[in-house]
Amino acid sequence: MKVLVIGKGGREHALVWKLAQSPRVEQVFCAPGNAGTALDGVNVPIDVNDFDYLIRFAKKENIGLTVVGPEDPLANGIVDAFQAQGLRIFGPTKAAAQIEASKVYSKKLMRHADVPTAEFRVFDHPEPARKYIESREYPVVVKADGLAAGKGVIVCSTTEEAIAAVNTIMVREEFGRAAGRQIVVEKRLEGQELSVLALVAGRTIITLAPAQDHKRAFDGDTGPNTGGMGAYSPAPLGSPELLAEIEKDALVPTVHAMKRARTPFRGILYAGVIATNQGSRILEYNCRLGDPETQPVLMRLKSDLCELLEAAVDDRLGEITEEGLQWDPRPAVCVVMASGGYPGAYARGKMIQGLAEAAQIPDVKVFHAGTRLEPGGMVVTDGGRVLGVTALGGTLAEARERAYEAVEKIGFPGAFWRKDIGEKGLMKRPEGHS
Ligand code: GLY
């Protein structure tokens, strides 16, 4: 079977790499892809939102399964468009993708389904939002309703910051008119975060190995928020007890409520969890795999990913037994190497050296994100997050050591990375948490 992966980041390189290992897969295409997907698969220069062109390509190449990486095409209805043409595609419909694409929808669904989440209010005018913020005795988070390229969630420490966030989203409409028409103002929660990703179809939910992301740009969780500067799996915070609790209290009621509302979810349901000292809460849902969480998670997945995704698409997920989902017991760590200036402005087109040397280290895979293959085979930078250097190790400490050894072999002008990826996993689990 031929497979098409949609997207161009590190998550999509990991998908291409993993799907290419399936005995069921003859060839993997990636639209539009990056230098890494060009090496492990075949790139096709089609934009992720050009559904007509993607459908023409899928028909011409007789693609047996399309797998969508990013949220944008999902929110724009790529699954509905492919299905209308009788094409097999993995991911939620436009209606179900609202769980990520509309923060208002998501929070109301959580309230309706009694999912533990931060208390919140929805506003469609700035003035009542400001008054509400001034009346709160705790710090808040202000969220634009719509997708905002990962920038629409503003975590505030003071009333002034929160009011500035309302103005950014609703008055200056910095994330666009539609995204800022409504906002969610919610109580800011404190605790460690965990990414719990689950494969969902019908009422079947298969939780994947838990991972922990590192959202801030710099060590010690300082600096601006990014798409994620590194991840590791399994995260000790994601104990079997916690995962069982998340499944029972959040995933099951959410999936059932969506089914009852005739917007059943099929695809990856990603719960952003925070472990507070009052118990765990769902910060947000995403409708797709996490980036960079996917890189260490897929590095550890021993089962055939293609079979799992096909089972979800064909409504056979309930037939997957525990043996159908096998993990390498070794931890994996992914360190993101980013362009200087990211998440702000950064340069592109910088030559990347040392990729071959890094690849020689056993149990290391360098997943590409913002990279481009130049004629002649030179790989240059082409984005903020450039590479996700991922390693397996006998222990988390060994996986970290190996990932950083590989990072040290690679260089490009302006490169920076966090030095503390996975460090939290080495510490004792927080007290009072199951
Ligand atoms: N790593 C965060 C995300 O994928 O949304």
mmCIF file with all atom_site columns, C-alpha atoms and ligand atoms in Angstrom, residues 11 71 100 150 195 213-215 226-231 270 284 286 288-294 385, ligand 1:
data_model
loop_
_atom_site.group_PDB
_atom_site.id
_atom_site.type_symbol
_atom_site.label_atom_id
_atom_site.label_alt_id
_atom_site.label_comp_id
_atom_site.label_asym_id
_atom_site.label_entity_id
_atom_site.label_seq_id
_atom_site.pdbx_PDB_ins_code
_atom_site.Cartn_x
_atom_site.Cartn_y
_atom_site.Cartn_z
_atom_site.occupancy
_atom_site.B_iso_or_equiv
_atom_site.pdbx_formal_charge
_atom_site.auth_seq_id
_atom_site.auth_comp_id
_atom_site.auth_asym_id
_atom_site.auth_atom_id
_atom_site.pdbx_PDB_model_num
ATOM   1  C CA . ARG A 1 11  ? 6.138  14.826 13.894 1.00 0.00 ? 11  ARG A CA 1
ATOM   2  C CA . GLU A 1 71  ? -4.288 20.654 13.196 1.00 0.00 ? 71  GLU A CA 1
ATOM   3  C CA . GLU A 1 100 ? -8.801 21.727 19.360 1.00 0.00 ? 100 GLU A CA 1
ATOM   4  C CA . GLY A 1 150 ? 0.208  27.880 18.975 1.00 0.00 ? 150 GLY A CA 1
ATOM   5  C CA . SER A 1 195 ? 0.849  14.749 27.298 1.00 0.00 ? 195 SER A CA 1
ATOM   6  C CA . ASP A 1 213 ? 6.960  18.232 26.509 1.00 0.00 ? 213 ASP A CA 1
ATOM   7  C CA . HIS A 1 214 ? 9.113  21.302 27.314 1.00 0.00 ? 214 HIS A CA 1
ATOM   8  C CA . LYS A 1 215 ? 7.191  24.322 26.070 1.00 0.00 ? 215 LYS A CA 1
ATOM   9  C CA . THR A 1 226 ? 7.319  27.618 21.882 1.00 0.00 ? 226 THR A CA 1
ATOM   10 C CA . GLY A 1 227 ? 5.823  24.709 19.974 1.00 0.00 ? 227 GLY A CA 1
ATOM   11 C CA . GLY A 1 228 ? 7.941  22.462 22.219 1.00 0.00 ? 228 GLY A CA 1
ATOM   12 C CA . MET A 1 229 ? 11.702 22.317 22.733 1.00 0.00 ? 229 MET A CA 1
ATOM   13 C CA . GLY A 1 230 ? 11.975 18.610 23.521 1.00 0.00 ? 230 GLY A CA 1
ATOM   14 C CA . ALA A 1 231 ? 10.104 15.647 24.910 1.00 0.00 ? 231 ALA A CA 1
ATOM   15 C CA . TYR A 1 270 ? -4.292 14.425 22.853 1.00 0.00 ? 270 TYR A CA 1
ATOM   16 C CA . GLU A 1 284 ? -6.691 21.412 26.752 1.00 0.00 ? 284 GLU A CA 1
ATOM   17 C CA . ASN A 1 286 ? -5.679 18.578 20.728 1.00 0.00 ? 286 ASN A CA 1
ATOM   18 C CA . ARG A 1 288 ? -3.670 15.226 16.533 1.00 0.00 ? 288 ARG A CA 1
ATOM   19 C CA . LEU A 1 289 ? -0.294 13.866 17.575 1.00 0.00 ? 289 LEU A CA 1
ATOM   20 C CA . GLY A 1 290 ? 1.954  16.193 19.564 1.00 0.00 ? 290 GLY A CA 1
ATOM   21 C CA . ASP A 1 291 ? 5.144  17.671 18.194 1.00 0.00 ? 291 ASP A CA 1
ATOM   22 C CA . PRO A 1 292 ? 7.749  16.875 19.556 1.00 0.00 ? 292 PRO A CA 1
ATOM   23 C CA . GLU A 1 293 ? 6.056  14.170 21.709 1.00 0.00 ? 293 GLU A CA 1
ATOM   24 C CA . THR A 1 294 ? 5.523  11.956 18.646 1.00 0.00 ? 294 THR A CA 1
ATOM   25 C CA . ARG A 1 385 ? 12.422 24.207 15.163 1.00 0.00 ? 385 ARG A CA 1
HETATM 26 N N1 . GLY B 2 .   ? 3.982  19.863 21.828 1.00 0.00 ? 1   GLY B N1 1
HETATM 27 C C1 . GLY B 2 .   ? 2.750  20.534 21.922 1.00 0.00 ? 1   GLY B C1 1
HETATM 28 C C2 . GLY B 2 .   ? 1.816  20.285 20.849 1.00 0.00 ? 1   GLY B C2 1
HETATM 29 O O1 . GLY B 2 .   ? 2.034  19.468 19.988 1.00 0.00 ? 1   GLY B O1 1
HETATM 30 O O2 . GLY B 2 .   ? 0.772  20.925 20.818 1.00 0.00 ? 1   GLY B O2 1
#
